[in-house]
Amino acid sequence: VTRSRVVIVGAGFGGISAARALRGADADVLVVDRHNYHLFQPLLYQVASGLLDPSEIAHPVRTLLRHQRNCDVHMNEVRAIDLERRQVQTDAGALTYDHLIVAAGAATNHFGHEDIAAHTLGLKGLNDALTLRGDVLERFERAAECTEDSERRRLLTFVIAGAGPTGVEYAGALSELFSHLLPKDFPRLDFRPVRVIVIEGRTRVLDAFHPRLAAKAQTVLRRRGVELVFGRTVAHADKRGVTLDDGTAIEAATVIWTAGVRASALGEQLTAQVARLGRVAVRPTLQLPGHDEVQVIGDMAELDDRGTTLPMLAPVAIQQGTHAARNVIAQLGGGQATRFRYRDKGTMATVGRNHAVVQLGPIRMDGFIGWLMWLFVHLAYIITFRSKAVVLLNWAWNYIFYDRPVRLITEVSPDTIVPTPSEETTR
Ligand SMILES: Cc1cc2nc3c(=O)[nH]c(=O)nc-3n(C[C@H](O)[C@H](O)[C@H](O)COP(=O)(O)OP(=O)(O)OC[C@H]3O[C@@H](n4cnc5c(N)ncnc54)[C@H](O)[C@@H]3O)c2cc1C
């Protein structure tokens, strides 16, 4: 009798948690990812602002799963999924499955604007973070040599589109970098023209958080010199900067796009009609309607739990990964998949040094206590002990000496491929 094969697409939070929970299952498990590493995305902004090194937030998938004897890893791009033949098509050929767990996550969404895709930087993958880090530092190198005032101002203007957690966290990190660290590296540069401007279509930052926490975050950001523009969106981007939807032009050499994500395009292989943000509507068990052998989890899955659509968050993906594995184990033993229930782990975001907002059901915290909690939770979730130790050391170093050690400009290409309008949803 041949053993069943479980293919897991994606080695992110959902895929790794599913693979680990299948340890000891009576099946061969194959994890396929385009990268050879698992990425801890919540700390990407710290790589993009020179605090952490890539190896502290990215870990080889093979290392993470090497003690699991029933598990193998393939580094390949998945191009298509054939539900009828039960095959996953990769660059290296077809992989047949008995059970499939799709956890390919999400990508930056430019809402079909090619100009925005071409002239802004995203913060979704490791290459994005390294490109961003290099570009930000390079602007200061250019500004230090620049003799023309208006060009120097443009080089030193940083626009962040989107005031969700990623935009807010990066704005906080940049303000710290610009006010405490770079002035020491560039003692002869006038830092007064440096601007960090956050553009948000809604009327406040951190829309998913309680208004009181968002108001606190706004006060802290403004106190740290970040300019907040509400009720406006970026309508156009080019080499000079951006134009807002009311026609205001902002000259900026660096524009960071954190205003949208969209579930992996692989979702379109699984259903004729993807849901909002390209997610795939799944049954309460995480199974794809009409295909009990296929489960979709994490950012790709659209699922209502007790009246709310589950957000694109790491704890959702992790819990769904474990649940999907349990479903597979039940099915292997002749049983049925069971309903998934999310245990809310809350949400949190830092607003730079000493301040974070934390929302855990009815409990809301902010300020220094929130920041300590943010540090503790993120440290706990980092996947290897070595990284926990190195990250903690870096944080302590930064806290005491106001130093972000990884201020290197290296050549990398961003993860975001300029999409054709048909690949993205329009707003
Ligand atoms: C900058 C940033 C900050 C964030 N901060 C937080 C936070 O503070 N707290 C929180 O809870 N959540 C946060 N999130 C969201 C969180 O990271 C996601 O919800 C979570 O990663 C989703 O897990 P997943 O398994 O669905 O996808 P992912 O973790 O994104 O994993 C998807 C995997 O699939 C692979 N893949 C994709 N397409 C293919 C393909 N075609 N072929 C092969 N492999 C493929 C990718 O390489 C990746 O490894 C943040 C996200 C970002 C981008």
Short mmCIF file of C-alpha atoms and ligand atoms in Angstrom, two decimals:
data_model
loop_
_atom_site.label_atom_id
_atom_site.label_comp_id
_atom_site.label_asym_id
_atom_site.label_seq_id
_atom_site.Cartn_x
_atom_site.Cartn_y
_atom_site.Cartn_z
CA VAL A 1 0.00 0.00 0.00
CA THR A 2 1.49 3.39 -0.97
CA ARG A 3 1.48 6.06 1.70
CA SER A 4 -0.68 9.12 1.19
CA ARG A 5 1.10 12.30 0.16
CA VAL A 6 0.28 15.67 1.66
CA VAL A 7 1.55 18.64 -0.35
CA ILE A 8 1.79 21.99 1.42
CA VAL A 9 2.17 25.07 -0.80
CA GLY A 10 3.99 27.81 1.12
CA ALA A 11 6.40 27.69 4.05
CA GLY A 12 5.08 30.79 5.77
CA PHE A 13 3.29 30.87 9.11
CA GLY A 14 0.44 28.61 7.93
CA GLY A 15 2.52 26.12 5.95
CA ILE A 16 5.20 25.60 8.61
CA SER A 17 2.64 25.14 11.36
CA ALA A 18 0.76 22.58 9.22
CA ALA A 19 3.97 20.70 8.40
CA ARG A 20 5.01 20.58 12.06
CA ALA A 21 1.60 19.35 13.16
CA LEU A 22 1.86 16.53 10.60
CA ARG A 23 4.94 15.19 12.34
CA GLY A 24 4.30 11.55 13.03
CA ALA A 25 1.31 11.40 10.65
CA ASP A 26 1.07 8.28 8.55
CA ALA A 27 1.77 10.19 5.33
CA ASP A 28 4.61 11.74 3.33
CA VAL A 29 4.61 15.49 3.64
CA LEU A 30 6.09 17.73 0.96
CA VAL A 31 6.48 21.47 1.53
CA VAL A 32 6.95 23.59 -1.61
CA ASP A 33 8.04 27.23 -1.46
CA ARG A 34 9.64 29.61 -3.97
CA HIS A 35 12.17 30.60 -1.31
CA ASN A 36 14.39 28.34 0.76
CA TYR A 37 13.45 30.28 3.89
CA HIS A 38 10.55 30.92 6.23
CA LEU A 39 10.13 34.65 6.82
CA PHE A 40 8.99 36.35 10.02
CA GLN A 41 7.19 39.23 8.29
CA PRO A 42 6.21 41.19 11.42
CA LEU A 43 9.85 42.24 11.87
CA LEU A 44 10.54 43.07 8.21
CA TYR A 45 10.31 46.76 8.96
CA GLN A 46 13.26 46.38 11.34
CA VAL A 47 15.38 44.97 8.49
CA ALA A 48 14.20 47.84 6.29
CA SER A 49 15.31 50.35 8.94
CA GLY A 50 18.75 48.84 9.63
CA LEU A 51 18.06 47.28 13.02
CA LEU A 52 18.03 43.58 12.16
CA ASP A 53 19.89 41.43 9.70
CA PRO A 54 17.91 39.18 7.30
CA SER A 55 19.24 36.01 8.94
CA GLU A 56 17.57 37.04 12.21
CA ILE A 57 14.07 36.95 10.73
CA ALA A 58 14.44 34.36 7.95
CA HIS A 59 15.30 30.71 8.51
CA PRO A 60 16.00 27.90 6.04
CA VAL A 61 12.89 25.73 5.72
CA ARG A 62 15.05 22.63 5.57
CA THR A 63 16.59 23.48 8.94
CA LEU A 64 13.19 24.05 10.52
CA LEU A 65 11.85 20.70 9.32
CA ARG A 66 15.00 18.58 9.38
CA HIS A 67 14.01 16.50 12.39
CA GLN A 68 10.77 15.50 10.74
CA ARG A 69 11.37 12.22 9.02
CA ASN A 70 8.12 12.14 7.03
CA CYS A 71 8.73 15.62 5.58
CA ASP A 72 10.59 16.78 2.47
CA VAL A 73 11.11 20.28 1.09
CA HIS A 74 11.15 21.55 -2.51
CA MET A 75 12.27 25.03 -3.45
CA ASN A 76 10.10 25.78 -6.46
CA GLU A 77 7.61 28.29 -7.80
CA VAL A 78 4.10 26.82 -7.91
CA ARG A 79 2.50 27.90 -11.18
CA ALA A 80 -0.82 26.12 -11.20
CA ILE A 81 -3.03 23.70 -9.31
CA ASP A 82 -4.99 21.04 -11.17
CA LEU A 83 -7.86 20.06 -8.88
CA GLU A 84 -9.16 17.32 -11.16
CA ARG A 85 -5.83 15.52 -11.54
CA ARG A 86 -4.82 16.36 -7.97
CA GLN A 87 -1.54 17.88 -9.11
CA VAL A 88 0.48 20.96 -8.23
CA GLN A 89 2.42 22.29 -11.24
CA THR A 90 5.85 23.66 -10.36
CA ASP A 91 8.75 24.91 -12.45
CA ALA A 92 10.31 21.48 -11.98
CA GLY A 93 7.24 19.48 -13.00
CA ALA A 94 4.02 18.17 -11.51
CA LEU A 95 3.57 16.93 -7.93
CA THR A 96 0.68 14.61 -7.26
CA TYR A 97 -1.14 14.86 -3.92
CA ASP A 98 -3.75 13.01 -1.93
CA HIS A 99 -4.22 15.98 0.39
CA LEU A 100 -3.33 19.59 -0.40
CA ILE A 101 -2.88 22.51 1.98
CA VAL A 102 -2.57 25.85 0.17
CA ALA A 103 -0.85 28.55 2.24
CA ALA A 104 0.74 30.87 -0.33
CA GLY A 105 -0.02 34.07 1.59
CA ALA A 106 -0.48 37.50 0.04
CA ALA A 107 1.37 40.01 -2.12
CA THR A 108 1.47 43.80 -2.40
CA ASN A 109 -1.66 45.18 -4.06
CA HIS A 110 -1.30 48.31 -6.21
CA PHE A 111 -4.94 48.15 -7.26
CA GLY A 112 -3.98 47.99 -10.94
CA HIS A 113 -1.92 51.23 -10.94
CA GLU A 114 1.19 50.43 -12.95
CA ASP A 115 2.74 53.83 -12.21
CA ILE A 116 2.42 53.18 -8.47
CA ALA A 117 3.87 49.67 -8.84
CA ALA A 118 6.81 51.03 -10.83
CA HIS A 119 7.69 54.02 -8.63
CA THR A 120 7.01 52.85 -5.10
CA LEU A 121 8.65 50.27 -2.86
CA GLY A 122 6.68 47.61 -1.03
CA LEU A 123 7.42 45.91 2.28
CA LYS A 124 6.29 42.33 1.82
CA GLY A 125 9.38 40.22 1.24
CA LEU A 126 13.00 40.13 2.33
CA ASN A 127 14.27 41.65 -0.92
CA ASP A 128 11.76 44.49 -0.49
CA ALA A 129 13.15 45.24 2.96
CA LEU A 130 16.77 45.18 1.73
CA THR A 131 15.96 47.36 -1.27
CA LEU A 132 14.17 49.82 0.97
CA ARG A 133 17.00 49.91 3.49
CA GLY A 134 19.51 50.56 0.71
CA ASP A 135 17.37 53.22 -0.96
CA VAL A 136 16.70 55.12 2.27
CA LEU A 137 20.40 55.20 3.16
CA GLU A 138 21.38 56.05 -0.40
CA ARG A 139 19.13 59.16 -0.34
CA PHE A 140 21.25 60.53 2.51
CA GLU A 141 24.48 59.80 0.63
CA ARG A 142 23.11 61.73 -2.39
CA ALA A 143 21.74 64.54 -0.23
CA ALA A 144 25.12 64.98 1.44
CA GLU A 145 26.67 65.71 -1.98
CA CYS A 146 23.76 67.68 -3.42
CA THR A 147 24.23 71.40 -3.90
CA GLU A 148 20.72 72.27 -5.04
CA ASP A 149 18.20 72.97 -2.26
CA SER A 150 15.04 71.71 -3.99
CA GLU A 151 16.68 68.43 -5.03
CA ARG A 152 18.07 67.92 -1.53
CA ARG A 153 14.57 68.44 -0.10
CA ARG A 154 13.20 65.86 -2.57
CA LEU A 155 15.89 63.36 -1.61
CA LEU A 156 15.08 63.82 2.06
CA THR A 157 11.30 63.48 1.72
CA PHE A 158 9.91 60.01 2.47
CA VAL A 159 6.26 59.29 1.71
CA ILE A 160 4.52 56.27 3.19
CA ALA A 161 1.19 55.40 1.57
CA GLY A 162 -1.06 53.65 4.10
CA ALA A 163 -1.35 54.07 7.87
CA GLY A 164 -2.07 50.47 8.82
CA PRO A 165 0.32 48.63 11.19
CA THR A 166 3.09 48.34 8.57
CA GLY A 167 2.96 52.04 7.61
CA VAL A 168 2.83 53.18 11.23
CA GLU A 169 5.63 50.87 12.38
CA TYR A 170 7.88 51.90 9.51
CA ALA A 171 7.14 55.60 10.03
CA GLY A 172 8.11 55.21 13.71
CA ALA A 173 11.31 53.38 12.80
CA LEU A 174 12.30 55.95 10.16
CA SER A 175 11.71 58.85 12.53
CA GLU A 176 14.05 57.18 15.04
CA LEU A 177 16.65 56.49 12.36
CA PHE A 178 16.50 60.08 11.11
CA SER A 179 16.48 61.83 14.46
CA HIS A 180 18.97 59.79 16.50
CA LEU A 181 21.27 57.79 14.23
CA LEU A 182 21.86 59.27 10.82
CA PRO A 183 22.73 62.74 12.16
CA LYS A 184 25.78 61.06 13.73
CA ASP A 185 26.75 59.49 10.37
CA PHE A 186 26.19 62.74 8.45
CA PRO A 187 27.43 65.48 10.80
CA ARG A 188 27.67 68.07 8.02
CA LEU A 189 24.19 67.45 6.55
CA ASP A 190 21.36 69.79 7.54
CA PHE A 191 18.56 67.49 8.80
CA ARG A 192 15.88 70.18 9.01
CA PRO A 193 14.47 69.40 5.52
CA VAL A 194 13.99 65.69 6.37
CA ARG A 195 10.29 64.79 6.21
CA VAL A 196 8.35 61.57 6.80
CA ILE A 197 4.81 61.95 5.43
CA VAL A 198 2.12 59.28 5.89
CA ILE A 199 -0.84 59.44 3.49
CA GLU A 200 -4.01 57.64 4.59
CA GLY A 201 -7.37 57.49 2.82
CA ARG A 202 -9.30 57.02 6.05
CA THR A 203 -9.60 59.60 8.80
CA ARG A 204 -7.14 58.02 11.22
CA VAL A 205 -4.21 55.63 11.57
CA LEU A 206 -4.60 51.94 12.54
CA ASP A 207 -8.13 51.43 11.35
CA ALA A 208 -8.31 47.92 12.89
CA PHE A 209 -7.59 49.28 16.39
CA HIS A 210 -9.83 51.05 18.90
CA PRO A 211 -10.07 54.82 18.15
CA ARG A 212 -8.52 55.67 21.54
CA LEU A 213 -5.39 53.64 20.74
CA ALA A 214 -5.22 55.09 17.24
CA ALA A 215 -5.45 58.63 18.67
CA LYS A 216 -2.55 57.88 21.04
CA ALA A 217 -0.49 56.50 18.17
CA GLN A 218 -1.19 59.64 16.13
CA THR A 219 -0.08 61.90 18.97
CA VAL A 220 3.17 59.94 19.38
CA LEU A 221 3.91 59.95 15.64
CA ARG A 222 3.29 63.69 15.35
CA ARG A 223 5.44 64.36 18.41
CA ARG A 224 8.21 62.45 16.66
CA GLY A 225 7.93 64.67 13.60
CA VAL A 226 5.90 62.38 11.33
CA GLU A 227 3.39 64.31 9.19
CA LEU A 228 -0.01 62.64 8.84
CA VAL A 229 -2.33 63.39 5.91
CA PHE A 230 -5.83 61.90 6.27
CA GLY A 231 -8.70 61.51 3.81
CA ARG A 232 -6.33 61.50 0.83
CA THR A 233 -4.94 58.73 -1.32
CA VAL A 234 -1.96 58.50 -3.66
CA ALA A 235 -3.46 58.79 -7.15
CA HIS A 236 -0.26 58.82 -9.19
CA ALA A 237 3.45 58.17 -8.71
CA ASP A 238 6.43 58.96 -10.91
CA LYS A 239 10.18 59.63 -10.67
CA ARG A 240 9.60 62.99 -8.95
CA GLY A 241 7.20 61.77 -6.27
CA VAL A 242 3.45 61.43 -5.86
CA THR A 243 0.23 63.26 -6.67
CA LEU A 244 -2.66 62.88 -4.25
CA ASP A 245 -6.30 62.47 -5.28
CA ASP A 246 -6.95 66.20 -4.63
CA GLY A 247 -4.15 67.15 -7.03
CA THR A 248 -1.54 67.97 -4.36
CA ALA A 249 1.93 67.07 -5.62
CA ILE A 250 4.61 65.94 -3.16
CA GLU A 251 8.17 65.78 -4.41
CA ALA A 252 9.73 62.72 -2.81
CA ALA A 253 12.56 60.45 -3.92
CA THR A 254 11.26 57.54 -1.81
CA VAL A 255 7.66 56.38 -1.74
CA ILE A 256 6.77 53.32 0.32
CA TRP A 257 3.54 51.54 -0.54
CA THR A 258 1.87 49.82 2.42
CA ALA A 259 -1.67 50.64 1.33
CA GLY A 260 -2.81 47.21 0.24
CA VAL A 261 -2.23 43.49 0.01
CA ARG A 262 -3.93 40.87 -2.06
CA ALA A 263 -4.05 37.11 -1.57
CA SER A 264 -1.80 35.01 -3.82
CA ALA A 265 -2.96 34.69 -7.42
CA LEU A 266 -2.95 30.90 -6.88
CA GLY A 267 -6.43 31.43 -5.42
CA GLU A 268 -7.71 31.85 -8.96
CA GLN A 269 -6.69 28.25 -9.62
CA LEU A 270 -8.96 27.04 -6.86
CA THR A 271 -12.20 28.87 -7.51
CA ALA A 272 -13.93 30.57 -10.41
CA GLN A 273 -14.79 33.55 -8.22
CA VAL A 274 -12.29 34.79 -5.66
CA ALA A 275 -13.66 36.77 -2.71
CA ARG A 276 -12.57 40.22 -1.50
CA LEU A 277 -8.82 40.87 -1.83
CA GLY A 278 -8.43 37.73 -3.93
CA ARG A 279 -9.07 35.40 -0.99
CA VAL A 280 -10.64 31.98 -1.44
CA ALA A 281 -13.91 31.38 0.40
CA VAL A 282 -13.55 28.14 2.38
CA ARG A 283 -15.97 26.02 4.38
CA PRO A 284 -15.86 26.37 8.21
CA THR A 285 -13.58 23.30 8.18
CA LEU A 286 -11.07 25.18 5.93
CA GLN A 287 -11.88 22.83 3.04
CA LEU A 288 -12.42 24.07 -0.47
CA PRO A 289 -16.10 23.67 -1.43
CA GLY A 290 -16.44 20.53 -3.54
CA HIS A 291 -12.93 19.31 -2.69
CA ASP A 292 -12.63 17.69 0.72
CA GLU A 293 -8.97 16.87 -0.01
CA VAL A 294 -7.98 20.55 -0.41
CA GLN A 295 -7.67 23.10 2.41
CA VAL A 296 -6.82 26.78 2.05
CA ILE A 297 -5.37 28.60 5.05
CA GLY A 298 -3.86 31.86 6.26
CA ASP A 299 -3.96 35.07 4.24
CA MET A 300 -5.42 33.20 1.25
CA ALA A 301 -8.51 31.94 3.08
CA GLU A 302 -11.71 33.95 3.43
CA LEU A 303 -13.60 32.66 6.45
CA ASP A 304 -16.21 34.15 8.74
CA ASP A 305 -15.87 33.22 12.39
CA ARG A 306 -18.65 34.35 14.72
CA GLY A 307 -19.70 37.20 12.47
CA THR A 308 -16.34 38.64 11.43
CA THR A 309 -14.05 37.82 8.55
CA LEU A 310 -10.78 36.53 9.95
CA PRO A 311 -8.00 39.07 9.35
CA MET A 312 -4.73 38.48 7.52
CA LEU A 313 -2.65 37.90 10.65
CA ALA A 314 0.04 35.45 11.68
CA PRO A 315 -1.91 33.84 14.58
CA VAL A 316 -4.81 33.09 12.20
CA ALA A 317 -2.43 31.36 9.76
CA ILE A 318 -0.64 29.45 12.54
CA GLN A 319 -3.85 28.17 14.13
CA GLN A 320 -5.32 27.26 10.75
CA GLY A 321 -2.13 25.39 9.84
CA THR A 322 -2.42 23.22 12.95
CA HIS A 323 -6.13 22.69 12.34
CA ALA A 324 -5.64 21.76 8.68
CA ALA A 325 -3.06 19.16 9.75
CA ARG A 326 -5.52 17.72 12.29
CA ASN A 327 -8.14 17.51 9.57
CA VAL A 328 -5.73 15.61 7.33
CA ILE A 329 -4.85 13.20 10.16
CA ALA A 330 -8.58 12.63 10.82
CA GLN A 331 -9.22 11.99 7.13
CA LEU A 332 -6.27 9.59 6.90
CA GLY A 333 -7.86 7.59 9.70
CA GLY A 334 -11.21 7.51 7.91
CA GLY A 335 -12.75 10.38 9.91
CA GLN A 336 -14.10 13.80 9.01
CA ALA A 337 -12.65 17.29 9.02
CA THR A 338 -13.89 19.50 11.87
CA ARG A 339 -14.85 23.14 12.10
CA PHE A 340 -12.09 25.72 12.71
CA ARG A 341 -12.48 28.16 15.60
CA TYR A 342 -10.11 31.09 15.98
CA ARG A 343 -8.73 31.94 19.41
CA ASP A 344 -8.14 35.67 19.20
CA LYS A 345 -4.55 36.49 20.17
CA GLY A 346 -5.13 40.22 19.75
CA THR A 347 -3.32 42.71 17.58
CA MET A 348 -0.47 45.07 18.30
CA ALA A 349 1.74 47.62 16.59
CA THR A 350 4.78 49.65 17.67
CA VAL A 351 4.91 53.37 17.15
CA GLY A 352 8.69 53.64 17.48
CA ARG A 353 10.74 53.52 20.66
CA ASN A 354 8.90 53.02 23.97
CA HIS A 355 5.40 53.00 22.53
CA ALA A 356 3.11 50.31 21.19
CA VAL A 357 -0.64 49.84 21.00
CA VAL A 358 -2.05 46.48 22.05
CA GLN A 359 -5.61 45.24 21.70
CA LEU A 360 -6.59 41.91 23.20
CA GLY A 361 -10.38 41.58 23.15
CA PRO A 362 -11.67 44.13 25.67
CA ILE A 363 -8.15 44.74 27.04
CA ARG A 364 -6.37 47.74 25.53
CA MET A 365 -2.88 48.89 26.35
CA ASP A 366 -0.47 51.43 25.01
CA GLY A 367 2.69 53.32 25.86
CA PHE A 368 5.66 51.66 27.50
CA ILE A 369 3.72 48.70 28.93
CA GLY A 370 2.29 48.02 25.46
CA TRP A 371 5.78 48.24 24.02
CA LEU A 372 7.17 45.70 26.51
CA MET A 373 4.30 43.39 25.67
CA TRP A 374 4.99 43.84 21.94
CA LEU A 375 8.67 42.96 22.50
CA PHE A 376 7.80 39.91 24.56
CA VAL A 377 5.20 38.53 22.14
CA HIS A 378 7.36 39.04 19.05
CA LEU A 379 10.35 37.48 20.71
CA ALA A 380 8.25 34.49 21.73
CA TYR A 381 7.04 33.94 18.17
CA ILE A 382 10.47 34.11 16.52
CA ILE A 383 11.05 30.59 15.45
CA THR A 384 14.59 29.64 16.53
CA PHE A 385 16.37 30.10 19.82
CA ARG A 386 19.47 31.56 18.14
CA SER A 387 17.41 34.27 16.45
CA LYS A 388 15.61 35.07 19.71
CA ALA A 389 18.98 35.66 21.36
CA VAL A 390 20.42 37.75 18.51
CA VAL A 391 17.26 39.83 18.10
CA LEU A 392 17.12 40.50 21.83
CA LEU A 393 20.77 41.57 21.79
CA ASN A 394 20.14 43.92 18.85
CA TRP A 395 17.10 45.43 20.53
CA ALA A 396 19.02 46.00 23.75
CA TRP A 397 21.96 47.51 21.84
CA ASN A 398 19.63 49.84 19.96
CA TYR A 399 17.78 50.80 23.13
CA ILE A 400 20.91 51.69 25.07
CA PHE A 401 23.10 53.18 22.34
CA TYR A 402 20.47 54.46 19.87
CA ASP A 403 22.28 52.45 17.22
CA ARG A 404 20.88 50.53 14.25
CA PRO A 405 23.88 48.43 13.29
CA VAL A 406 22.96 47.20 9.80
CA ARG A 407 23.34 50.40 7.81
CA LEU A 408 24.52 48.75 4.59
CA ILE A 409 23.55 49.59 1.05
CA THR A 410 23.45 46.37 -0.98
CA GLU A 411 22.07 45.74 -4.45
CA VAL A 412 18.90 43.67 -4.50
CA SER A 413 15.78 43.75 -6.58
CA PRO A 414 12.40 44.20 -4.91
CA ASP A 415 10.03 41.23 -4.55
CA THR A 416 7.22 43.05 -6.23
CA ILE A 417 7.12 42.35 -9.94
CA VAL A 418 5.36 45.14 -11.82
CA PRO A 419 1.99 43.51 -12.46
CA THR A 420 -0.26 43.89 -15.44
CA PRO A 421 -3.60 45.48 -14.53
CA SER A 422 -5.42 42.19 -15.15
CA GLU A 423 -3.40 40.52 -12.38
CA GLU A 424 -4.74 42.86 -9.73
CA THR A 425 -8.16 43.85 -8.54
CA THR A 426 -9.20 47.40 -9.15
CA ARG A 427 -10.55 49.38 -6.25
C1 LIG B 1 5.40 43.96 6.80
C2 LIG B 1 4.40 43.03 7.44
C3 LIG B 1 4.17 43.10 8.81
C4 LIG B 1 3.27 42.24 9.42
N1 LIG B 1 3.09 42.34 10.77
C5 LIG B 1 2.26 41.47 11.37
C6 LIG B 1 2.11 41.50 12.80
O1 LIG B 1 2.74 42.33 13.50
N2 LIG B 1 1.29 40.59 13.39
C7 LIG B 1 0.60 39.67 12.64
O2 LIG B 1 -0.12 38.86 13.22
N3 LIG B 1 0.70 39.63 11.31
C8 LIG B 1 1.52 40.50 10.65
N4 LIG B 1 1.65 40.45 9.29
C9 LIG B 1 0.81 39.50 8.53
C10 LIG B 1 1.36 38.09 8.58
O3 LIG B 1 2.72 38.11 8.26
C11 LIG B 1 0.55 37.22 7.64
O4 LIG B 1 -0.79 37.25 8.03
C12 LIG B 1 1.06 35.79 7.64
O5 LIG B 1 2.39 35.74 7.18
C13 LIG B 1 0.18 34.90 6.79
O6 LIG B 1 0.68 33.59 6.80
P1 LIG B 1 0.51 32.67 5.50
O7 LIG B 1 1.06 31.35 5.87
O8 LIG B 1 -0.88 32.77 5.00
O9 LIG B 1 1.43 33.37 4.39
P2 LIG B 1 2.97 33.75 4.44
O10 LIG B 1 3.51 33.72 5.80
O11 LIG B 1 3.07 35.02 3.66
O12 LIG B 1 3.66 32.58 3.61
C14 LIG B 1 3.40 32.35 2.26
C15 LIG B 1 4.54 31.53 1.69
O13 LIG B 1 4.17 31.07 0.41
C16 LIG B 1 5.24 31.21 -0.50
N5 LIG B 1 4.68 31.34 -1.84
C17 LIG B 1 3.79 32.26 -2.26
N6 LIG B 1 3.44 32.04 -3.53
C18 LIG B 1 4.14 30.94 -3.93
C19 LIG B 1 4.22 30.22 -5.15
N7 LIG B 1 3.49 30.57 -6.21
N8 LIG B 1 5.05 29.19 -5.22
C20 LIG B 1 5.79 28.82 -4.15
N9 LIG B 1 5.75 29.44 -2.97
C21 LIG B 1 4.93 30.50 -2.85
C22 LIG B 1 5.97 32.45 -0.01
O14 LIG B 1 7.33 32.44 -0.42
C23 LIG B 1 5.82 32.33 1.51
O15 LIG B 1 6.90 31.64 2.10
C24 LIG B 1 2.55 41.30 8.64
C25 LIG B 1 2.77 41.22 7.26
C26 LIG B 1 3.70 42.08 6.67
C27 LIG B 1 3.93 41.99 5.18
#
